[in-house]
Short mmCIF file of C-alpha atoms in Angstrom, two decimals:
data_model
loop_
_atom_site.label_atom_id
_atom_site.label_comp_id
_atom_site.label_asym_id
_atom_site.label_seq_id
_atom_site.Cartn_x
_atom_site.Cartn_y
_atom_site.Cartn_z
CA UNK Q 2 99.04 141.59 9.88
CA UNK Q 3 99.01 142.94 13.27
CA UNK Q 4 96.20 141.79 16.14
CA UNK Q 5 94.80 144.88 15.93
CA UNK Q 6 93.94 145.40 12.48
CA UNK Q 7 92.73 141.57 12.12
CA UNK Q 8 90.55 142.10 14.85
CA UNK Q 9 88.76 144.49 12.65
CA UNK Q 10 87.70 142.36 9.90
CA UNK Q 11 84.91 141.22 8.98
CA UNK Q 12 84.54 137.42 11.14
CA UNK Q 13 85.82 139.42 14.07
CA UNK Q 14 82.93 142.08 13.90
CA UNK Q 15 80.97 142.45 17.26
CA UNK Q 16 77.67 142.23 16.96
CA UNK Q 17 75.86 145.50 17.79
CA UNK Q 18 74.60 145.75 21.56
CA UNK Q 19 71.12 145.37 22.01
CA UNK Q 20 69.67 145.99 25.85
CA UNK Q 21 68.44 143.31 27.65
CA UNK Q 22 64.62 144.40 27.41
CA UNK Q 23 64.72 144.45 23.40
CA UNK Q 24 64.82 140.74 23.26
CA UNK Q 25 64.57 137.62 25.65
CA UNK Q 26 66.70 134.99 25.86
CA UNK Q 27 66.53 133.37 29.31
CA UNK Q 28 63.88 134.02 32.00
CA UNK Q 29 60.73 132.28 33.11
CA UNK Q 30 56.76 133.68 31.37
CA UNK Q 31 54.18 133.53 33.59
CA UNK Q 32 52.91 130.47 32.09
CA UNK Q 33 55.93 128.53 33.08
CA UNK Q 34 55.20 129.65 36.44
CA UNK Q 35 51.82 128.24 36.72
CA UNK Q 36 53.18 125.25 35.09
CA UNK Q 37 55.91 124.21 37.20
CA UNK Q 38 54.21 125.40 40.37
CA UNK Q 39 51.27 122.80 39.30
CA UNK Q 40 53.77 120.32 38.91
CA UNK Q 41 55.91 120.72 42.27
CA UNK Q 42 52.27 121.31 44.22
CA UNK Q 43 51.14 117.49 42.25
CA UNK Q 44 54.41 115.68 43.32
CA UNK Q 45 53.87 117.78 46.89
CA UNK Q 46 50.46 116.33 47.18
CA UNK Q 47 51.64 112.78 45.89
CA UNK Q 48 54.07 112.27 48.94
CA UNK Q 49 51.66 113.59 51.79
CA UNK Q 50 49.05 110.75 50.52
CA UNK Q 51 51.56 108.42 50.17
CA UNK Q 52 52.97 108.98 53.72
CA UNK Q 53 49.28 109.41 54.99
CA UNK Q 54 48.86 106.13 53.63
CA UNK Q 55 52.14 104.29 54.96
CA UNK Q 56 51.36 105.57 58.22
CA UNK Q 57 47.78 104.26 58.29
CA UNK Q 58 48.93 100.43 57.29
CA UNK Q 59 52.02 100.88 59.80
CA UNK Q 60 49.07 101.52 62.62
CA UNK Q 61 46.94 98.48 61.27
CA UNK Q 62 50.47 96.44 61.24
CA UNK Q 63 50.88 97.33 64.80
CA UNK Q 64 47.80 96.69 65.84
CA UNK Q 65 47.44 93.45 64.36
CA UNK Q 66 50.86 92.32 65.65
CA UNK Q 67 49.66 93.66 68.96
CA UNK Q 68 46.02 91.16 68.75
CA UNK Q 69 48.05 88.30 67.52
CA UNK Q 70 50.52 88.61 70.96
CA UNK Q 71 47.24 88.85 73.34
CA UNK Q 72 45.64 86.12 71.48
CA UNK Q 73 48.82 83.62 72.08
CA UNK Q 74 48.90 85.11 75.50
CA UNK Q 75 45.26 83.81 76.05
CA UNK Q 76 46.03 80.76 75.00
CA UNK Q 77 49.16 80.77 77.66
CA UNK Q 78 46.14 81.19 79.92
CA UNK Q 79 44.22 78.89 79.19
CA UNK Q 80 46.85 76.12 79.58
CA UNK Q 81 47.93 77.43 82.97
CA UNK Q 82 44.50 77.20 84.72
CA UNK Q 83 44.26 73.40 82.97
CA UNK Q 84 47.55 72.85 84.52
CA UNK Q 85 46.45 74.10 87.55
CA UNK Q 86 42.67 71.94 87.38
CA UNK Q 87 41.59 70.12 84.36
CA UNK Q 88 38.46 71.18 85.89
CA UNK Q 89 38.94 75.17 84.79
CA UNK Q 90 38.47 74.44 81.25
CA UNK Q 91 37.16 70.54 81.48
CA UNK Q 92 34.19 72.10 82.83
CA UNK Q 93 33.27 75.39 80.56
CA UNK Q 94 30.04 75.47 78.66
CA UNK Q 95 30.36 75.02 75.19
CA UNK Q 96 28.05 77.73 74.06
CA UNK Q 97 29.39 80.56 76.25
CA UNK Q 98 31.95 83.35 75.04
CA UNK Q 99 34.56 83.53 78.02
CA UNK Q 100 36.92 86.36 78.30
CA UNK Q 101 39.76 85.95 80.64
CA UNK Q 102 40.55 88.06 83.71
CA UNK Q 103 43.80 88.09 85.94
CA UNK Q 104 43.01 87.94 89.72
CA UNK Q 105 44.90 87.97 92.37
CA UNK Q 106 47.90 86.56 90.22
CA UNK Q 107 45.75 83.83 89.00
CA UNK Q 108 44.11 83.85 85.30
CA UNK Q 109 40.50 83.10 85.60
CA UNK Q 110 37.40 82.87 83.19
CA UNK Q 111 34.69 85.95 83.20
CA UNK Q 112 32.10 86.73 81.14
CA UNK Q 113 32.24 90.47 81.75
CA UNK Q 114 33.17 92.83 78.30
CA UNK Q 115 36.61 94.50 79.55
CA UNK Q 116 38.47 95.75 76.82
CA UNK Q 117 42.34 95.59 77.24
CA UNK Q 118 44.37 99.12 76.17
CA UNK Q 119 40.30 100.34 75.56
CA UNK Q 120 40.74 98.70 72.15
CA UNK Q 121 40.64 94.71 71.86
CA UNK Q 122 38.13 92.10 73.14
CA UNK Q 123 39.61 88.93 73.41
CA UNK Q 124 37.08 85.77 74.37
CA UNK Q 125 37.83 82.34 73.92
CA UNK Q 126 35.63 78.98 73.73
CA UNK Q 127 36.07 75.67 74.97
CA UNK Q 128 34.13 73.08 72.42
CA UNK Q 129 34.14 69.47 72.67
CA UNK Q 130 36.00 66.40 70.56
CA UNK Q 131 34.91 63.85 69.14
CA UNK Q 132 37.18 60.85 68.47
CA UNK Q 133 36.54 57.97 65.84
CA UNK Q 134 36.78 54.33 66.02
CA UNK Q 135 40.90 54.61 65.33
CA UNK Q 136 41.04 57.54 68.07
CA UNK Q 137 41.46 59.94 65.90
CA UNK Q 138 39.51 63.49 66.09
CA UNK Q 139 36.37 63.89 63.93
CA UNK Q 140 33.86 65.77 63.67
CA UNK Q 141 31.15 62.85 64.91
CA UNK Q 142 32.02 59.76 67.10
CA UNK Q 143 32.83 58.93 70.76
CA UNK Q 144 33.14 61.86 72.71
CA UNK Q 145 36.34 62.81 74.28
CA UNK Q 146 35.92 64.17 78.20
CA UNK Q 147 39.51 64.24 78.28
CA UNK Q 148 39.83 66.57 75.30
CA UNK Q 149 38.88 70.20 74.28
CA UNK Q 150 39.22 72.42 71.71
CA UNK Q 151 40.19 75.90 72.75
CA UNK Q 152 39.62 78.50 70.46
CA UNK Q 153 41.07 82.26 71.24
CA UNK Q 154 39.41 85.45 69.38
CA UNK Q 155 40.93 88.96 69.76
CA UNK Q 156 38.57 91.38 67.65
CA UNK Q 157 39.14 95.17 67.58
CA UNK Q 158 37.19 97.76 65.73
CA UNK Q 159 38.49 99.28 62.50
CA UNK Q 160 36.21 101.55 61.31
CA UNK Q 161 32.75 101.03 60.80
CA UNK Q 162 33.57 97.16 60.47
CA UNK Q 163 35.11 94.86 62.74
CA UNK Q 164 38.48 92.71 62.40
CA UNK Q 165 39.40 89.65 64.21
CA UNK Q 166 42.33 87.17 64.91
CA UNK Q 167 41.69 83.65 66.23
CA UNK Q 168 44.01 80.58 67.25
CA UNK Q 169 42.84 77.59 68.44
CA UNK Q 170 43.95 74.01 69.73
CA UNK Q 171 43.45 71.05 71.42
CA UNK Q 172 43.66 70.72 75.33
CA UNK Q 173 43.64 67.31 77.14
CA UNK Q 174 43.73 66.25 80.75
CA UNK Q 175 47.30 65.29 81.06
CA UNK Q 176 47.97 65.56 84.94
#
């Protein structure tokens, strides 16, 4: 048998033409339209929240790093004006909210609100120890003139509430 003639038998048939509008085989409806564009517009939406949202806790990150730096940098303050007099900090009331203020290229104490970048508030208080009968501190016993506890707060506003960081330790007249 020749190619030709086998070509005309019966598993080598073509199939009749049909045009392209007589039947569908590929293509999108209009439902898969509004389908898929629901679902790319849901995953759309997902990400811009989810950035929104990273980009929000990276500011609170920041900001927090940024109190927890000025509240170790008041208590840098505090221990150069006790190095400089015991007398700066030996002598603070311990009821009174101080807020440090740099004058003249010396750190002193000030009781005047001045927010630093417009956003924190950092204060500090100097409290008294008490030692007991082993010298150790306590909350009762002998007190300690040659001691204070120094406490640093930074507090900055985060929406309608208010957040704070704090640090404190224990000064004593050592010179």
């Amino acid at each position: 048998m020749k190619v030709k003639e086998y070509a005309r038998t019966k598993y080598f048939t073509p199939e009749p033409h049909t045009p392209y509008s007589a039947h569908r085989d590929g293509g999108f409806g209009v439902v898969e339209i509004v389908v898929s564009a629901a679902i790319i517009t849901t995953v759309l939406i997902g990400l811009v929240a989810a950035f929104h949202g990273a980009l929000k806790i990276s500011a609170e990150t920041g900001k927090k790093t940024q109190a927890n730096f000025l509240a170790e940098e008041g208590m840098e303050a505090v221990r150069i004006m006790r190095d400089m007099d015991w007398n700066n900090i030996g002598n603070l009331s311990t009821t009174t909210q101080y807020r440090l203020a740099f004058v003249n290229s010396i750190w002193a104490t000030s009781t005047a609100v001045a927010l630093i970048d417009g956003v924190f508030d950092r204060t500090f208080a100097a409290g008294d120890v008490y030692r007991d009968g082993a010298g150790k501190i306590a909350s009762s016993g002998a007190y300690d003139s040659e001691t204070k506890k120094v406490t640093v707060l930074v507090a900055w506003r985060k929406g309608n509430a208010t957040t704070t960081v704090s640090i404190a330790t224990y000064f004593a007249r050592i010179f």
